[in-house]
XYZ file of C-alpha atoms in Angstrom:
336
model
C 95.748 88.653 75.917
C 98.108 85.997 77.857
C 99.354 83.272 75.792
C 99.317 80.070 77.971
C 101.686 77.271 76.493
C 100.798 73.914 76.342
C 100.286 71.937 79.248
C 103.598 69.757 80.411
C 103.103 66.025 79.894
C 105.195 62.915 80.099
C 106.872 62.083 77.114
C 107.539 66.173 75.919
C 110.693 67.183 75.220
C 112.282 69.555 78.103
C 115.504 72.039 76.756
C 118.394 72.264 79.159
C 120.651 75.829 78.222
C 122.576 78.109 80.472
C 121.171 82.254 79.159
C 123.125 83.348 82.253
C 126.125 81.217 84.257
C 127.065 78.094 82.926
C 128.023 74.466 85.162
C 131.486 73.466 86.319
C 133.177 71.417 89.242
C 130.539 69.988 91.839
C 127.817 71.348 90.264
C 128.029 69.226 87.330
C 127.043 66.068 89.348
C 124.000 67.843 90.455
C 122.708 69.292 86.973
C 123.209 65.179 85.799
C 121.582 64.024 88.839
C 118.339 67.111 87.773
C 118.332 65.464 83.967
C 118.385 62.248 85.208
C 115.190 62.919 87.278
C 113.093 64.621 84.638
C 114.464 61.686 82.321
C 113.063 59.773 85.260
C 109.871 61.257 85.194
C 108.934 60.426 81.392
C 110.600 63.716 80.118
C 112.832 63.461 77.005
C 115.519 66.240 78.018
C 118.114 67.552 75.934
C 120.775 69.529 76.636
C 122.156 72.483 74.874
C 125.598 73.746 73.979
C 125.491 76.827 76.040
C 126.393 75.120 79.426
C 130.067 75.692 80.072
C 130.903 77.270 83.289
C 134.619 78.567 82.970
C 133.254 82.172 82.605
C 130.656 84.520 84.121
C 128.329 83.152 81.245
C 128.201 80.082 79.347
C 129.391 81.424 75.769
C 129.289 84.878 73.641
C 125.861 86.382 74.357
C 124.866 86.393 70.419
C 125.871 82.529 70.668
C 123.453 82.149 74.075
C 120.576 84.202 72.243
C 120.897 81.833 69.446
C 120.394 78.994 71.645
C 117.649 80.269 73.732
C 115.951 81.205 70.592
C 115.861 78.572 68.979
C 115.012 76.173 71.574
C 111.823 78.468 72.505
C 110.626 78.174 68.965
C 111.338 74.712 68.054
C 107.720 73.101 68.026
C 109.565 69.426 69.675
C 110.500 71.579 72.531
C 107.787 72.309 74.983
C 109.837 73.678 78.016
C 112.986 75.179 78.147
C 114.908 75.725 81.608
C 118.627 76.767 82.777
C 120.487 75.155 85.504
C 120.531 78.483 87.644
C 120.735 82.021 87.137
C 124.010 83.919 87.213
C 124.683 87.636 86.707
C 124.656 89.456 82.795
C 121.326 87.869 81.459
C 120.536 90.977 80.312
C 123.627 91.368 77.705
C 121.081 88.938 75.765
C 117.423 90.274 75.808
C 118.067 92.581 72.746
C 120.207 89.720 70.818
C 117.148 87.093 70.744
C 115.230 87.204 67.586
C 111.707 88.380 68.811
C 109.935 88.091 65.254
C 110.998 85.009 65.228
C 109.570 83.899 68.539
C 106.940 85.951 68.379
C 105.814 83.779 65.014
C 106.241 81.029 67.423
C 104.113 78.911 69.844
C 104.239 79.639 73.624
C 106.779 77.550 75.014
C 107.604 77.475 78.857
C 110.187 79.287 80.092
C 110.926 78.464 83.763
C 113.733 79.774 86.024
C 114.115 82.957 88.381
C 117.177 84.833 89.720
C 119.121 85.946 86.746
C 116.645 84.366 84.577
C 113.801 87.109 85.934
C 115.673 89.222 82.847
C 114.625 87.167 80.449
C 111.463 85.815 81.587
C 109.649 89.428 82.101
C 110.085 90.923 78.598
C 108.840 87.509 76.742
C 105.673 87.968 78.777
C 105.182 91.639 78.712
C 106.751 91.878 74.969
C 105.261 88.798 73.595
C 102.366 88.245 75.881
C 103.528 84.341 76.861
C 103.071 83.451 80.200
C 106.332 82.273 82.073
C 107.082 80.333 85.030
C 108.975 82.008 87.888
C 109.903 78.852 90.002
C 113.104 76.226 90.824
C 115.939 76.886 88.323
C 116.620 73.400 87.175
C 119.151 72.563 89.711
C 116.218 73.218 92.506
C 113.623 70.872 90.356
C 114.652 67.290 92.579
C 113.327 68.868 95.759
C 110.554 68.035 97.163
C 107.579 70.605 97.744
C 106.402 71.012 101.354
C 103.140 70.730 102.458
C 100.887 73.736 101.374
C 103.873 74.398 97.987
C 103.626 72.902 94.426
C 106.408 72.543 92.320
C 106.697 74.092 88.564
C 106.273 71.202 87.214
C 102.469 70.865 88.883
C 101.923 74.882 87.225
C 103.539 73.645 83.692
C 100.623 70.830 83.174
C 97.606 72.587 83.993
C 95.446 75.422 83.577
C 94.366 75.315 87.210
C 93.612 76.376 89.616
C 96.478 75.997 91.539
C 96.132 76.764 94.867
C 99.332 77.287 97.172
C 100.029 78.462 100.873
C 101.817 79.938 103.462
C 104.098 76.893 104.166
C 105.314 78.543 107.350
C 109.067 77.106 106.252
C 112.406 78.783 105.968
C 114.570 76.280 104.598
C 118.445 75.677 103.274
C 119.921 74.290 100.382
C 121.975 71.285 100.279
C 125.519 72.033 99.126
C 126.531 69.995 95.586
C 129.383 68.874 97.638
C 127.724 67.669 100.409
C 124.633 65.734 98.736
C 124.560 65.999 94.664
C 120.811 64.071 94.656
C 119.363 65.747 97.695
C 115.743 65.655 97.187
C 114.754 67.332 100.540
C 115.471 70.933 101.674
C 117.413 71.566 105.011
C 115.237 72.546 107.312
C 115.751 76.445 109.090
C 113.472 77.896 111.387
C 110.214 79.328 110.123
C 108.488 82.375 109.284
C 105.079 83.263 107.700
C 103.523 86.063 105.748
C 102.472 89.347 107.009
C 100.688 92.141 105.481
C 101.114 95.729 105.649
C 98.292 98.090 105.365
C 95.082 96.401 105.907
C 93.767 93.639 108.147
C 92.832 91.519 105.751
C 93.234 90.629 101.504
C 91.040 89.325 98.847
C 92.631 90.785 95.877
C 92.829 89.524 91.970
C 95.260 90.495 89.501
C 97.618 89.377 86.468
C 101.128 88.567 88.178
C 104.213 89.931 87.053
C 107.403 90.500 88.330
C 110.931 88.640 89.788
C 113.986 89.475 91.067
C 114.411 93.255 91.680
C 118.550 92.968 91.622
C 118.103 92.094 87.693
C 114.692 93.545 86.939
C 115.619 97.301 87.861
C 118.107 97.190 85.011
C 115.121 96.331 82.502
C 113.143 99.375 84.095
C 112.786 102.027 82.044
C 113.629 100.174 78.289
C 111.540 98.334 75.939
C 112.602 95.141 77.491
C 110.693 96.094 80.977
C 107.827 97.776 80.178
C 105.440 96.667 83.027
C 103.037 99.862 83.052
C 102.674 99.471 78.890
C 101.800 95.387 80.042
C 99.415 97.071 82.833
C 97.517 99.280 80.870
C 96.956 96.400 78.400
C 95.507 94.233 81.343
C 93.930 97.776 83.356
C 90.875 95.547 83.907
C 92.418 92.671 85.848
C 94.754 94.681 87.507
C 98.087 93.476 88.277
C 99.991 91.805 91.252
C 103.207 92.802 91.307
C 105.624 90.359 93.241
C 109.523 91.107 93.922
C 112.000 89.907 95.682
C 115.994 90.994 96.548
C 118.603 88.593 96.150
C 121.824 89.697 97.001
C 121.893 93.772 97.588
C 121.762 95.858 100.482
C 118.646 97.819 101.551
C 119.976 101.176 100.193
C 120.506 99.959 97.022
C 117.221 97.833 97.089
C 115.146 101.322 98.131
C 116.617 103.098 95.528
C 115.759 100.053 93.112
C 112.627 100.229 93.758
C 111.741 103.792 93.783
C 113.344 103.473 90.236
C 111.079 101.072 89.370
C 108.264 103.121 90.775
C 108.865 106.359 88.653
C 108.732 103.821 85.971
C 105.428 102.963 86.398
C 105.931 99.363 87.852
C 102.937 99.893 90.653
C 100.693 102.145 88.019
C 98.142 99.324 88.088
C 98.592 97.070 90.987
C 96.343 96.517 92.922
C 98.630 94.447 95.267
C 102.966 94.005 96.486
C 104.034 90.676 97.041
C 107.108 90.771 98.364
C 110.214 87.942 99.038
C 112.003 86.257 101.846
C 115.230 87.513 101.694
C 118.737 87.017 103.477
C 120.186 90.221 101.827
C 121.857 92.562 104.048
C 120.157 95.241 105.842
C 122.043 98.947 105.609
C 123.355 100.086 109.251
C 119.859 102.507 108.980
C 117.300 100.501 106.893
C 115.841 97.507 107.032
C 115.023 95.272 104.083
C 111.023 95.494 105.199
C 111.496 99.699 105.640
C 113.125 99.783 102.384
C 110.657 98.601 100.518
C 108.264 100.570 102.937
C 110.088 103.824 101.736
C 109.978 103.124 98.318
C 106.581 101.661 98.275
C 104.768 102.432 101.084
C 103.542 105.833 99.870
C 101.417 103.737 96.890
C 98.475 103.611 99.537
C 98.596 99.591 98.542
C 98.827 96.368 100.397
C 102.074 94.846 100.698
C 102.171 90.896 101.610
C 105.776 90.050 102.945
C 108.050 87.095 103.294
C 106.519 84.946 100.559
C 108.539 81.800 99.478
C 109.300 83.287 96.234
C 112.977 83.745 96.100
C 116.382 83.509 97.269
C 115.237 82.131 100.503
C 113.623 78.333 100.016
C 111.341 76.462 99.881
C 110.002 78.067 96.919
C 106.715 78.923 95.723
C 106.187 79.415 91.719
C 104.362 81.969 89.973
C 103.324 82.460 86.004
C 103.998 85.815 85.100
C 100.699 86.226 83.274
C 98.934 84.236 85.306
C 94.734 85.655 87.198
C 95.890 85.214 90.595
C 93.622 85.654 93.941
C 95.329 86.507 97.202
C 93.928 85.824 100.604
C 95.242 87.057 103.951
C 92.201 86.705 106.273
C 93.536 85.240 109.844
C 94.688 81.378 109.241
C 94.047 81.741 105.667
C 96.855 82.800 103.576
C 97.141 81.278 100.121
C 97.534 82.235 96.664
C 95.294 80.696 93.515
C 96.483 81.070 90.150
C 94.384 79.994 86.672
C 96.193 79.908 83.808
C 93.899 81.591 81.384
């Protein structure tokens, strides 16, 4: 059973703490300018002690479990999010004290990137849905037509229906615009689907950034095909995406993740816009083709749902419906 936290109202109290890379230099006039808008927006925000950005992390991981920890259990709290990602998440996920949250309430976690380390095993350990969406420092920008932002997933059970947006957009640099509220436009791009015509499929999401997430593979902290035999009758949607790495590496990532049992009950890939690097003989699309193709399933790419914006959010936990049938491409998600 997924554990849904409460829904996300004006006037709760929204944790600010850096699990990952912490805020120096430009960037701290844009993580002000983020607090100032959810302060804005009837959202008591406070931030945590964990937020120093000198280092490849914010503090001591035992000192950034502590944090994280207690913020997710501390009933005042009802949504805890980092400024970005970063790199070593993972030097955390077996510091946090999971009897302790797991005595706890749900509390939303929301974030992606590095943050995909932490969010999967508190949903597939302690069955809470999460929130794969804007790290904090994305949260000003405006959705585009077609998108929701987290925020609209956080207060609601649903459903919450998004689209193809049929944008590929930039970011603003801190030094260029600190309160930018609209993406740089790009070009665009839609969704296609690999092997079928057409897609009406249901499942429990799960998944995040495949850079991070293939480390989890294999341990108690990223246990997807224990979490899909515990939801065999819904199924699960798998989605992914690649940051940073090459091809190889990402094909080998995933056929790791494969012999892991990552796909065991999908019943559908989603798979991420991404600008990482092709190898000289593989493509991003034919690497996950190699790895994934040969699971007879069907494979949506270029989904807003990364490293590439605008972005599109996802609960890990959450019954989702995807549709690929001519003009309609969409995904509905109820919280329950």
């Amino acid at each position: 059973m997924v554990r849904f936290p409460a829904p996300l109202q004006p006037g709760d109290r929204i944790g600010v703490t850096a699990p990952s890379q912490g805020v120096e230099g430009a960037a701290e006039a844009r993580i002000d300018f983020c607090v100032s808008t959810l302060r804005d927006a009837g959202f008591d925000v406070v931030v945590g002690e964990m937020m120093d950005g000198s280092g490849i992390t914010s503090g001591p991981a035992a000192e950034r479990a502590a944090e994280l920890t207690d913020m997710l259990c501390d009933p005042a709290i009802r949504c805890v999010i980092p400024p970005w990602g970063g790199e070593t998440a993972i030097d955390l996920v077996d510091l946090l004290d999971w009897d302790a949250l797991a005595a706890a309430e749900p509390t939303w976690l929301v974030g992606y990137s590095d943050l995909s380390t932490v969010l999967l095993p508190i949903t597939t350990r302690l069955g809470w849905a999460t929130l794969h969406g804007d790290n904090l420092a994305d949260t000003p920008y405006e959705a585009p037509a077609g998108l929701l932002k987290w925020l609209d997933l956080a207060s609601g059970p649903g459903p919450h229906r998004q689209r193809d947006s049929g944008l590929i957009s930039e970011w603003v640099r801190f030094e260029e615009d600190a309160h930018a509220t609209e993406w740089k436009r790009g070009s665009t791009g839609q969704w296609s689907l690999h092997g079928s015509d057409s897609l009406d499929v249901s499942g429990r999401l799960i998944g995040g950034c495949i850079d991070t997430l293939v480390n989890l593979a294999g341990t108690p902290y990223g246990d997807v095909a224990a979490f899909g035999r515990e939801h065999a009758d819904d199924g699960l949607i798998v989605y992914l995406e690649a940051a940073e790495d090459e091809a190889a590496t990402i094909c080998r990532n995933l056929h790791g993740m494969r012999l892991a049992g990552w796909f065991d009950h999908a019943r559908a890939i989603l798979i991420g816009r991404t600008k990482a690097r092709d190898n000289a003989r593989l493509t991003q699309r034919d690497a996950v083709l190699d790895a994934l193709g040969r699971l007879d399933l069907p494979i949506v790419f270029d989904l807003e749902i990364g490293h590439v914006p605008p972005h599109l959010p996802l609960v890990n936990g959450a019954l989702a419906t995807v549709t690929f049938d001519g003009d309609t491409r969409e995904i509905v998600q109820h919280l329950r």
